Short mmCIF file of N, CA, C and O in Angstrom, two decimals:
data_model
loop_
_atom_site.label_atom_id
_atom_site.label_comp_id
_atom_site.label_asym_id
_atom_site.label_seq_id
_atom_site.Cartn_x
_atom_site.Cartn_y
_atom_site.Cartn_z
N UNK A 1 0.82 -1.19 0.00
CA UNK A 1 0.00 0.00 0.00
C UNK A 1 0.86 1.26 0.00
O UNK A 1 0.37 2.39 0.02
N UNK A 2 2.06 1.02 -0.02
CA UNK A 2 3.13 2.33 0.48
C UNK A 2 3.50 2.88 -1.23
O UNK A 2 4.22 3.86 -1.46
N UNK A 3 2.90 2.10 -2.22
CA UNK A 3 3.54 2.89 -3.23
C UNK A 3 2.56 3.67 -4.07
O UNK A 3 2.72 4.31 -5.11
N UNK A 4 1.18 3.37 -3.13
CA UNK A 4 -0.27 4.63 -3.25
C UNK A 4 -0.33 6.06 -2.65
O UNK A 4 -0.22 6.28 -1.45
N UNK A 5 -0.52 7.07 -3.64
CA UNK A 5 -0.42 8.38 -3.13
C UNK A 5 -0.89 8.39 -1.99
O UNK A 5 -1.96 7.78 -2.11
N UNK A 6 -0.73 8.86 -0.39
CA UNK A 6 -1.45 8.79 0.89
C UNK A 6 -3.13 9.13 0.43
O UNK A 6 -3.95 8.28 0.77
N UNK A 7 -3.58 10.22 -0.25
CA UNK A 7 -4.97 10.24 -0.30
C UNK A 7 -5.61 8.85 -0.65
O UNK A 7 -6.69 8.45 -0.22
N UNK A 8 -4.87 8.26 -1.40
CA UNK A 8 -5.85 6.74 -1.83
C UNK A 8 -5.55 6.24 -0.86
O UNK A 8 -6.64 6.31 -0.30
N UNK A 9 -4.84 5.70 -0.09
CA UNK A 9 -4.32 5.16 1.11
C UNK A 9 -5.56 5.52 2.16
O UNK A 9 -6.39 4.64 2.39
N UNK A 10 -5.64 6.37 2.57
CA UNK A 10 -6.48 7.01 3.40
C UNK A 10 -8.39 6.43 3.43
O UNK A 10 -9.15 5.82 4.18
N UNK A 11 -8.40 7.25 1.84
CA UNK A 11 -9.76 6.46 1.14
C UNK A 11 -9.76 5.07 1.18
O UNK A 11 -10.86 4.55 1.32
N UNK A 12 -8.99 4.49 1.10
CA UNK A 12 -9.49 2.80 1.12
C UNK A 12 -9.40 2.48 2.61
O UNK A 12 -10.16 1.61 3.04
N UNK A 13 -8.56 3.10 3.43
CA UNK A 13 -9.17 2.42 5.17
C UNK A 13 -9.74 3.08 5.22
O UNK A 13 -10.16 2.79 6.34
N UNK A 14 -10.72 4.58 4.77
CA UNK A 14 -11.53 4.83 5.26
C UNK A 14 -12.78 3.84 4.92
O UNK A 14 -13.53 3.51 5.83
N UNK A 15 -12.95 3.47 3.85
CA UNK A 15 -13.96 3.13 2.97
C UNK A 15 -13.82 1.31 3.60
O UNK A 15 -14.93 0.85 3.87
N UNK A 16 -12.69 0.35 3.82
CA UNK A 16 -12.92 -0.17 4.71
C UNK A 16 -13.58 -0.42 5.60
O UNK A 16 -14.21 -1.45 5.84
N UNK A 17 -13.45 0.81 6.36
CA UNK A 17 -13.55 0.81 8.38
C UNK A 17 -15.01 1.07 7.89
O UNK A 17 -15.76 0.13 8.15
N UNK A 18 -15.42 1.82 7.44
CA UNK A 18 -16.96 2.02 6.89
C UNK A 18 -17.63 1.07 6.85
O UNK A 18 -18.37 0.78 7.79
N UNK A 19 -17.56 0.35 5.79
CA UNK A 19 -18.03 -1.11 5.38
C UNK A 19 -18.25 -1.86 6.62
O UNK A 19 -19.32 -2.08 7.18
N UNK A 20 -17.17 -2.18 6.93
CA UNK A 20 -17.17 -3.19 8.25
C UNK A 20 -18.35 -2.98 9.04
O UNK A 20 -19.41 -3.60 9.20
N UNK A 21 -17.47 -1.05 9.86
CA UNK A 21 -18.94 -1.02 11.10
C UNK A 21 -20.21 -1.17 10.75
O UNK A 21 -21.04 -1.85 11.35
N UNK A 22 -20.44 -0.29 9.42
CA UNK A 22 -22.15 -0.41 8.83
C UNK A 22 -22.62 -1.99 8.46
O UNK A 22 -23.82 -2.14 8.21
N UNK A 23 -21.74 -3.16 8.43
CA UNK A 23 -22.11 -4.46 8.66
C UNK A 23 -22.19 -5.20 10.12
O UNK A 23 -23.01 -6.00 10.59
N UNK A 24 -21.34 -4.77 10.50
CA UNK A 24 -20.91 -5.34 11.79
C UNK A 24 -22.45 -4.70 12.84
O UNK A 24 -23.35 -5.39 13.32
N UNK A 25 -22.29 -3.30 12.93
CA UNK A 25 -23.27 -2.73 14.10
C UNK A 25 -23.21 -0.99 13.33
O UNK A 25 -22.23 -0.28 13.50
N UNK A 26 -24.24 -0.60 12.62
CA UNK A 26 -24.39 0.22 12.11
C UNK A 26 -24.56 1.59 13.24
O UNK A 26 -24.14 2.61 12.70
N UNK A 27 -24.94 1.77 14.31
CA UNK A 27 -25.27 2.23 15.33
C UNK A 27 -23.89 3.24 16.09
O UNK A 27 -23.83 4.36 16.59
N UNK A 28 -22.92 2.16 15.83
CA UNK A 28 -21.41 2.78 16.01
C UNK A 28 -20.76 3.36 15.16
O UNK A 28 -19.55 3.40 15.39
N UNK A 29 -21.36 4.20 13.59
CA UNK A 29 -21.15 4.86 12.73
C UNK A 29 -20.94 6.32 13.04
O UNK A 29 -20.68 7.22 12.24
N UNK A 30 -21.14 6.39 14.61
CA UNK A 30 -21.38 8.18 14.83
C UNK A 30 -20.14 8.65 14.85
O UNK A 30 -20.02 9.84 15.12
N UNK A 31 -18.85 7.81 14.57
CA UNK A 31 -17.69 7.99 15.30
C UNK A 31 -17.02 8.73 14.23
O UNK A 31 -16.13 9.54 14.47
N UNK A 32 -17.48 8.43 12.91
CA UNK A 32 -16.61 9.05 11.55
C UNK A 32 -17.89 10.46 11.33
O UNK A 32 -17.65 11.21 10.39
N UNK A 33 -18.87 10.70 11.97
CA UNK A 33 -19.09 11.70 11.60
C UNK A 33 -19.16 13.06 12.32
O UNK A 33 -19.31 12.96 13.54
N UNK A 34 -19.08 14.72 11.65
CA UNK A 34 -19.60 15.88 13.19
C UNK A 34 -20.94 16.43 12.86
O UNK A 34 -21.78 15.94 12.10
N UNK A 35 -21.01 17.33 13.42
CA UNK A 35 -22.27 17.52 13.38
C UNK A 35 -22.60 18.78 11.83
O UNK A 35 -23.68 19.29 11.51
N UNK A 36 -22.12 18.84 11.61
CA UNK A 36 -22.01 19.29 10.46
C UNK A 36 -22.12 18.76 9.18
O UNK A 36 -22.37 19.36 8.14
N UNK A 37 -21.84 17.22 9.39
CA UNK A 37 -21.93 16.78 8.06
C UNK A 37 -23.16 16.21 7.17
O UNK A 37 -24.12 15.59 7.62
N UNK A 38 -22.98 16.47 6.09
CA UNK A 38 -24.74 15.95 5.52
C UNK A 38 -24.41 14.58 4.81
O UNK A 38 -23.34 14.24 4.28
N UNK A 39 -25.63 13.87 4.92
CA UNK A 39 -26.15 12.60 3.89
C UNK A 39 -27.39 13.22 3.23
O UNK A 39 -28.20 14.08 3.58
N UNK A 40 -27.21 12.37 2.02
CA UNK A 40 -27.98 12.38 1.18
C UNK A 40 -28.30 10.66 1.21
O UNK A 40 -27.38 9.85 1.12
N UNK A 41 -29.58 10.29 1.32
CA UNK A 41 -29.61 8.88 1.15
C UNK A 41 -30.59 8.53 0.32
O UNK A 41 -31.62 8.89 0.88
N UNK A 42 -30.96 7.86 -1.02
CA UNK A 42 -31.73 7.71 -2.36
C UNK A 42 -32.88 9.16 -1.99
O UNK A 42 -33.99 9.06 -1.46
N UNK A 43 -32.35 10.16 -2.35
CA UNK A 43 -33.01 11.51 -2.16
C UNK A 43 -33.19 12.45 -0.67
O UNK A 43 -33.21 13.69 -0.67
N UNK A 44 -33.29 11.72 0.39
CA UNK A 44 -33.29 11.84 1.47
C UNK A 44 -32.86 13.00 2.56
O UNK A 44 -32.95 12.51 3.68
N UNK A 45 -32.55 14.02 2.60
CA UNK A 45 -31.40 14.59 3.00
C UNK A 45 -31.16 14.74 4.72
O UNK A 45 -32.09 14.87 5.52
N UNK A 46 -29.96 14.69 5.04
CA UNK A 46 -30.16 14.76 6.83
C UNK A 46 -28.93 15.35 7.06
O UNK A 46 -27.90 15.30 6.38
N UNK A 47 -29.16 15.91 8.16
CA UNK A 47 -27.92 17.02 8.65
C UNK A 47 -27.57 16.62 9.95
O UNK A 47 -28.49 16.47 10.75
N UNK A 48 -26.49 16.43 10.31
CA UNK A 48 -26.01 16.39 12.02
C UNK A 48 -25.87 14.65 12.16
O UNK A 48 -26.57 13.72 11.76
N UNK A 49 -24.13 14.76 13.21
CA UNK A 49 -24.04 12.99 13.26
C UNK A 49 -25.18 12.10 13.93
O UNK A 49 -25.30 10.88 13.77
N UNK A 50 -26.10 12.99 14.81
CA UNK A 50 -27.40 12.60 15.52
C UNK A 50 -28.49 11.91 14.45
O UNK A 50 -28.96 10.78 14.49
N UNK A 51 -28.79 13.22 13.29
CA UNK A 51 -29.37 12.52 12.46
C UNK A 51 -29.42 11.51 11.78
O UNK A 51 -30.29 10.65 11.62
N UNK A 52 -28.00 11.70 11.21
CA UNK A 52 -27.20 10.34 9.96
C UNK A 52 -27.86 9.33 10.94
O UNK A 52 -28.91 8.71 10.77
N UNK A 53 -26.86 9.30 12.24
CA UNK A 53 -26.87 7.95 12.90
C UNK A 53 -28.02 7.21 13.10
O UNK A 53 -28.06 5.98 13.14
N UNK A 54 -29.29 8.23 13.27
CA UNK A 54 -30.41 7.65 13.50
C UNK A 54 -31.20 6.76 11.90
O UNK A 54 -31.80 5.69 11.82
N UNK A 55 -30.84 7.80 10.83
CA UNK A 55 -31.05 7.27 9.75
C UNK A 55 -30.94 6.05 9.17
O UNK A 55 -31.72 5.37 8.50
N UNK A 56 -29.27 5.80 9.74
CA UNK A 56 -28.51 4.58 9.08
C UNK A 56 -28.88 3.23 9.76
O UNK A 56 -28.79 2.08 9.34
N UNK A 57 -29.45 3.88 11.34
CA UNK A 57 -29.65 2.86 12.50
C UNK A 57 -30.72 2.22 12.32
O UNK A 57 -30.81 1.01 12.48
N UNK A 58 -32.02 3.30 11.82
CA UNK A 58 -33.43 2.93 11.51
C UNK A 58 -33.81 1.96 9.81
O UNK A 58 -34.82 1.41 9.38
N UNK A 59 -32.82 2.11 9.43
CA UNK A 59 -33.16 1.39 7.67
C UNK A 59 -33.53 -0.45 8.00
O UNK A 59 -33.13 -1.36 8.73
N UNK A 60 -34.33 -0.26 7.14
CA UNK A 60 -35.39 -1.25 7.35
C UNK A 60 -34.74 -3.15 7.24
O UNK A 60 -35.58 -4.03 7.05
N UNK A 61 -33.50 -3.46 7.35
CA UNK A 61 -33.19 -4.44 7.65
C UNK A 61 -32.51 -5.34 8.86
O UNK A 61 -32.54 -4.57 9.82
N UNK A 62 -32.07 -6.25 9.20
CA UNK A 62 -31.61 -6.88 10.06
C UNK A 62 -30.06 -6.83 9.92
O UNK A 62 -29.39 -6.06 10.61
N UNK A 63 -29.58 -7.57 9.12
CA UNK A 63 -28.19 -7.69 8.61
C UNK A 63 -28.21 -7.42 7.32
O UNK A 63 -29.15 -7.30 6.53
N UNK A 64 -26.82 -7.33 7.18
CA UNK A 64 -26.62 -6.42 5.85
C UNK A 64 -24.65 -6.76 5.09
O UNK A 64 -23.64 -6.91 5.79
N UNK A 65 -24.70 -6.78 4.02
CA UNK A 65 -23.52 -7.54 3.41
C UNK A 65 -23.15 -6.73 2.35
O UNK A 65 -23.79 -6.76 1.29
N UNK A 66 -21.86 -5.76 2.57
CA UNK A 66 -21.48 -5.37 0.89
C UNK A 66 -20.62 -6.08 0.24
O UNK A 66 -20.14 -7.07 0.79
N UNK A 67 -20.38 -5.84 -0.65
CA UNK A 67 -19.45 -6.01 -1.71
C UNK A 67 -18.79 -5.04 -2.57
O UNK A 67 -19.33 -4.56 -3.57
N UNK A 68 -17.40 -4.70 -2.11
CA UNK A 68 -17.14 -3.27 -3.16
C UNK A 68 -16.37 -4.05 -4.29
O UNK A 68 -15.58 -4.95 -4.03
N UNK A 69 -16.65 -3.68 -5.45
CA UNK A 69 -16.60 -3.84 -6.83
C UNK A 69 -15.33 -2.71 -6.93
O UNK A 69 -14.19 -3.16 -6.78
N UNK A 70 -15.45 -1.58 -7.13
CA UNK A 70 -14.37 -0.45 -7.16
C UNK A 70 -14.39 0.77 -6.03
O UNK A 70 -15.26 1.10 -5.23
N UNK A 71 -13.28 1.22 -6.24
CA UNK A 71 -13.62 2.60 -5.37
C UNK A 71 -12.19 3.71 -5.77
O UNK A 71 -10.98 3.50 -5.72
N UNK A 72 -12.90 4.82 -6.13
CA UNK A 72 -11.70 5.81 -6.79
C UNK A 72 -12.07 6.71 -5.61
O UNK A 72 -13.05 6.90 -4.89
N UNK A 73 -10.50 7.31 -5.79
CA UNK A 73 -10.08 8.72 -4.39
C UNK A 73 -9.34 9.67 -5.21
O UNK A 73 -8.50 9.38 -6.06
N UNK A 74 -9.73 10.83 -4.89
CA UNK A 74 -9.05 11.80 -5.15
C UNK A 74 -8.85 13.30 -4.31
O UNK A 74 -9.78 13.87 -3.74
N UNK A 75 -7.55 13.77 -4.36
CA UNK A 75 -7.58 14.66 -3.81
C UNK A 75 -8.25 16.09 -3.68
O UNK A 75 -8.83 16.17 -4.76
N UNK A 76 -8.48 17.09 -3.10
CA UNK A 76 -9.10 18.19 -3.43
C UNK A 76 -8.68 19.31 -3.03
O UNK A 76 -8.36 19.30 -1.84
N UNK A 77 -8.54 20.46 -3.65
CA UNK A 77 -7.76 21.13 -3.71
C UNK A 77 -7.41 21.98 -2.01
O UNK A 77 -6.30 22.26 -1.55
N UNK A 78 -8.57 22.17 -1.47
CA UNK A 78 -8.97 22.11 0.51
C UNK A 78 -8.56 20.92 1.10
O UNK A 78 -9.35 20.50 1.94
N UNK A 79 -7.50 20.21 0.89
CA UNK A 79 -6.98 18.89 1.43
C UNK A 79 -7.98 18.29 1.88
O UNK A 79 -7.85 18.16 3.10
N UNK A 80 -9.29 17.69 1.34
CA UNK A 80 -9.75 16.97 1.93
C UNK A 80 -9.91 15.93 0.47
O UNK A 80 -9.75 16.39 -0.66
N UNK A 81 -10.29 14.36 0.78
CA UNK A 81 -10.37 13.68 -0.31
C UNK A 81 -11.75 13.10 -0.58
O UNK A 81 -12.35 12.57 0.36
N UNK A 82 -12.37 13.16 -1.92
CA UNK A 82 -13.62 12.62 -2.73
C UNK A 82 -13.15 10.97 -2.84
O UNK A 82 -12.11 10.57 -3.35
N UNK A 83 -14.09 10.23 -2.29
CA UNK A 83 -13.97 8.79 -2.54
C UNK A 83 -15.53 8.62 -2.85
O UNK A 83 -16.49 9.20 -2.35
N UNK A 84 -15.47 7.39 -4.06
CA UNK A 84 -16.37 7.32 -4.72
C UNK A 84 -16.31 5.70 -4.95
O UNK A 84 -15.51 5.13 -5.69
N UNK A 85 -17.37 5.04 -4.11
CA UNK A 85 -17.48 3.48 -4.67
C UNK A 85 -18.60 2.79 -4.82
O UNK A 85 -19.74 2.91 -4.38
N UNK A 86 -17.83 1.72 -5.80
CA UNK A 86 -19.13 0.70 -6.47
C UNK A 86 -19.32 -0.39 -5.90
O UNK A 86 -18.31 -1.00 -5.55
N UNK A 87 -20.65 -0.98 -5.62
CA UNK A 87 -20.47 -2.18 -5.50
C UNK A 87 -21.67 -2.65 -5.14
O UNK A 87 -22.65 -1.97 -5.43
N UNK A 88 -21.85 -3.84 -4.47
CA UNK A 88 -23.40 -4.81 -4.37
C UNK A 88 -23.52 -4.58 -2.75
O UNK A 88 -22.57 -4.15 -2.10
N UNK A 89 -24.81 -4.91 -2.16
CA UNK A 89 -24.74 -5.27 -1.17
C UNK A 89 -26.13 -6.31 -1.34
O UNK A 89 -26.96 -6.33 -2.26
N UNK A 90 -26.06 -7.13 -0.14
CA UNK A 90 -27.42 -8.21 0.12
C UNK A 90 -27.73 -7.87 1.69
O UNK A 90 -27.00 -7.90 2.68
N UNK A 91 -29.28 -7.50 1.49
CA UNK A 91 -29.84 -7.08 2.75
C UNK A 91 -30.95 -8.03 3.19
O UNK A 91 -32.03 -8.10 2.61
N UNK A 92 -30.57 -8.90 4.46
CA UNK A 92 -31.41 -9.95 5.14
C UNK A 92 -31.62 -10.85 3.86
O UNK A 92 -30.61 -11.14 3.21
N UNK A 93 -32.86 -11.32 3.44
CA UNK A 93 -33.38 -12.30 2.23
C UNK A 93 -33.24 -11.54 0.86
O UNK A 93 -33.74 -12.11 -0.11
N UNK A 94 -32.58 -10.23 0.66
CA UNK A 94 -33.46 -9.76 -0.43
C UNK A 94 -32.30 -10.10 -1.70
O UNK A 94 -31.28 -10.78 -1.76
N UNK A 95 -32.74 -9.58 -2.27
CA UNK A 95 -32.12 -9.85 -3.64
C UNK A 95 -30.56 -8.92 -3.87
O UNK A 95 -30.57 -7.71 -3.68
N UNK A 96 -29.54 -9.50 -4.19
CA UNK A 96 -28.42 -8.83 -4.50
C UNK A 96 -28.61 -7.16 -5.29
O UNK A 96 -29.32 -7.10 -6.29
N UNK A 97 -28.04 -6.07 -4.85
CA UNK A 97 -28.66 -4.94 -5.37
C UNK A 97 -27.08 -4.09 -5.40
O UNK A 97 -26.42 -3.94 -4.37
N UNK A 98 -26.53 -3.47 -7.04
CA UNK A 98 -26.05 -2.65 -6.82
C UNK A 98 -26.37 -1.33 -6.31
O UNK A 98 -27.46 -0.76 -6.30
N UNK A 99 -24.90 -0.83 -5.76
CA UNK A 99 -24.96 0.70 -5.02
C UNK A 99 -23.87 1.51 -5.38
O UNK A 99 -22.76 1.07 -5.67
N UNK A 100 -24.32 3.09 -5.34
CA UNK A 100 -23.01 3.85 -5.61
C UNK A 100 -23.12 4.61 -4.45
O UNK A 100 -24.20 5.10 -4.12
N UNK A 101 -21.91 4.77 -3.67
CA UNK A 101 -21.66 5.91 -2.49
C UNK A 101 -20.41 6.76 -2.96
O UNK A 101 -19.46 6.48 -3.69
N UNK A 102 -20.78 7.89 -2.28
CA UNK A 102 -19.65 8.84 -2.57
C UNK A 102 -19.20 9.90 -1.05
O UNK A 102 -20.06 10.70 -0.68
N UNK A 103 -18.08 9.83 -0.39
CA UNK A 103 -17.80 10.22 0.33
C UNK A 103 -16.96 11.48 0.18
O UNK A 103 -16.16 11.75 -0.71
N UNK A 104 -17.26 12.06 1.06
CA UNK A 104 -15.97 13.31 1.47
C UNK A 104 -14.98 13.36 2.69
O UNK A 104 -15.43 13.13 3.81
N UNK A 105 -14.15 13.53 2.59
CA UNK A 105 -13.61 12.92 4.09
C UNK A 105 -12.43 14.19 4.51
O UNK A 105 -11.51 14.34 3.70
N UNK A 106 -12.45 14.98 5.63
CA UNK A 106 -12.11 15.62 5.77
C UNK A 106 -11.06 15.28 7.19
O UNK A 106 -11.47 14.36 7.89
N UNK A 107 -9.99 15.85 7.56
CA UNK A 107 -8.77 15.96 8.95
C UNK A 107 -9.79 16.88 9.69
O UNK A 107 -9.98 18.04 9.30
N UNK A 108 -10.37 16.41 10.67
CA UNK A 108 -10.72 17.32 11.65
C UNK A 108 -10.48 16.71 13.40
O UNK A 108 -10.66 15.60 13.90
N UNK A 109 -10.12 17.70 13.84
CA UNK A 109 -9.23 17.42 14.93
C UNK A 109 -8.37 16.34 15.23
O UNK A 109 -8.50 15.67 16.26
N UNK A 110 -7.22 16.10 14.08
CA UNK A 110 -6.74 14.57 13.51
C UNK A 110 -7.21 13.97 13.71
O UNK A 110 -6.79 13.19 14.57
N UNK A 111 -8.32 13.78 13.20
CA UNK A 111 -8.58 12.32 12.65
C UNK A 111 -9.80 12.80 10.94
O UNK A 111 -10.38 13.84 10.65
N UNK A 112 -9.73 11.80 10.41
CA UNK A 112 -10.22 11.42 9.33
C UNK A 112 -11.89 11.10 9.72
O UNK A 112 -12.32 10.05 10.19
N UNK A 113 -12.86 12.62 9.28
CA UNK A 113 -14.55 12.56 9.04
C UNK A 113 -15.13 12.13 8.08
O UNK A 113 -14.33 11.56 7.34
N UNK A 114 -16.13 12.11 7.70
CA UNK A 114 -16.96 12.40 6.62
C UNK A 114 -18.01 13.49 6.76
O UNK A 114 -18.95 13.55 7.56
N UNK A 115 -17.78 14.04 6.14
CA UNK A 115 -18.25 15.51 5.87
C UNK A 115 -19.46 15.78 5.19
O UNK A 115 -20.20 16.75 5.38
N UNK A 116 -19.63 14.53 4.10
CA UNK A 116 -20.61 14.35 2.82
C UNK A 116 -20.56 13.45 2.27
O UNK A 116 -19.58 13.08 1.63
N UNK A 117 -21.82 12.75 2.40
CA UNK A 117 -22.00 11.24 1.85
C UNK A 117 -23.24 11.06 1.03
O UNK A 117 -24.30 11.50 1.48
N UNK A 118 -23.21 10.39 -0.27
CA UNK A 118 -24.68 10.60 -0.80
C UNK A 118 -24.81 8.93 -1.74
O UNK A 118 -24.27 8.43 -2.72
N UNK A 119 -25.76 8.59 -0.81
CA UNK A 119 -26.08 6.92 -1.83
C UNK A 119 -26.85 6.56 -2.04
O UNK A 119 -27.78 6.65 -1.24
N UNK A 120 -27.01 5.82 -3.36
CA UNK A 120 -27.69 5.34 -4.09
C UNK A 120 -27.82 3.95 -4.21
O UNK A 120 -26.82 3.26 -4.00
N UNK A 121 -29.13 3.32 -4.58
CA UNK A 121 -28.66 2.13 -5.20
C UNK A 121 -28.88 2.29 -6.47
O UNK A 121 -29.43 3.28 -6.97
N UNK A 122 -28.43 1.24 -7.11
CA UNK A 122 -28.19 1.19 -8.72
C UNK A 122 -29.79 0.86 -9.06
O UNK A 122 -29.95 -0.29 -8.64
N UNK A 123 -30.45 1.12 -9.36
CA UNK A 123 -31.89 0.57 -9.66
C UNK A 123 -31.98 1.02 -11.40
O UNK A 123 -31.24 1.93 -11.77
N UNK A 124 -32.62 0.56 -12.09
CA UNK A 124 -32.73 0.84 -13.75
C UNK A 124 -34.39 0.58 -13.81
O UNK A 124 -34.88 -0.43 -13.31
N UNK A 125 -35.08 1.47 -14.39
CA UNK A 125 -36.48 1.01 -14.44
C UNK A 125 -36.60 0.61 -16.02
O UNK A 125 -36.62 1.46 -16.91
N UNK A 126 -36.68 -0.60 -16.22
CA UNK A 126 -37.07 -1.07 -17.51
C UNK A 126 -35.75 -1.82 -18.16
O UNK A 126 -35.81 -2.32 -19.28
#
């Protein structure tokens, strides 16, 4: 991993550690966010880590399984980095469903936030 610019470095344990907790115990997600930061969730919008958390805590399944397919990082010109990934997840019985998330991730009081998060699933009508 040492011969990845640090921003990709960064983006993939962030995007990691993400994955995990939001499988593992979604509830303990408050930790990457402040109160400042917004989600967008399939149109949704919510402001404050109180909100997100309650959002992400309340979604309508039991367990939950991703799969990242890709994920691109890039830097920004306010040192903070855009990570952007693809991939599947399977929620309780349901049917395999792609998703796109896109993060912002900002240094605030060293350590690594998210600032701005907005996801989708892949849905195609027709």
């Amino acid at each position: 991993m040492g011969d990845k610019p640090i921003w990709e470095q960064i983006g993939s344990s962030f995007v990691q550690h993400y994955y995990q907790l939001f499988d593992a115990d979604r509830t303990q997600l408050g930790a990457i966010y402040i109160d400042a930061s917004c989600l967008t969730w399939e149109g949704q919008q919510f402001q404050g880590k109180a909100a997100i958390v309650e959002k992400l805590s309340s979604l309508p399944f039991q367990k939950i399984q991703h799969s990242i397919t890709a994920q691109d990082h890039q830097p920004t010109p306010d040192s903070c980095i855009l990570s952007m990934v693809v991939g599947q997840l399977k929620a309780d019985d349901d049917q395999v469903l792609g998703f796109h998330q896109t993060f912002l991730l900002k240094n605030y009081q060293g350590a690594w936030v998210c600032t701005n998060e907005v996801f989708r699933l892949a849905l195609h009508n027709g």
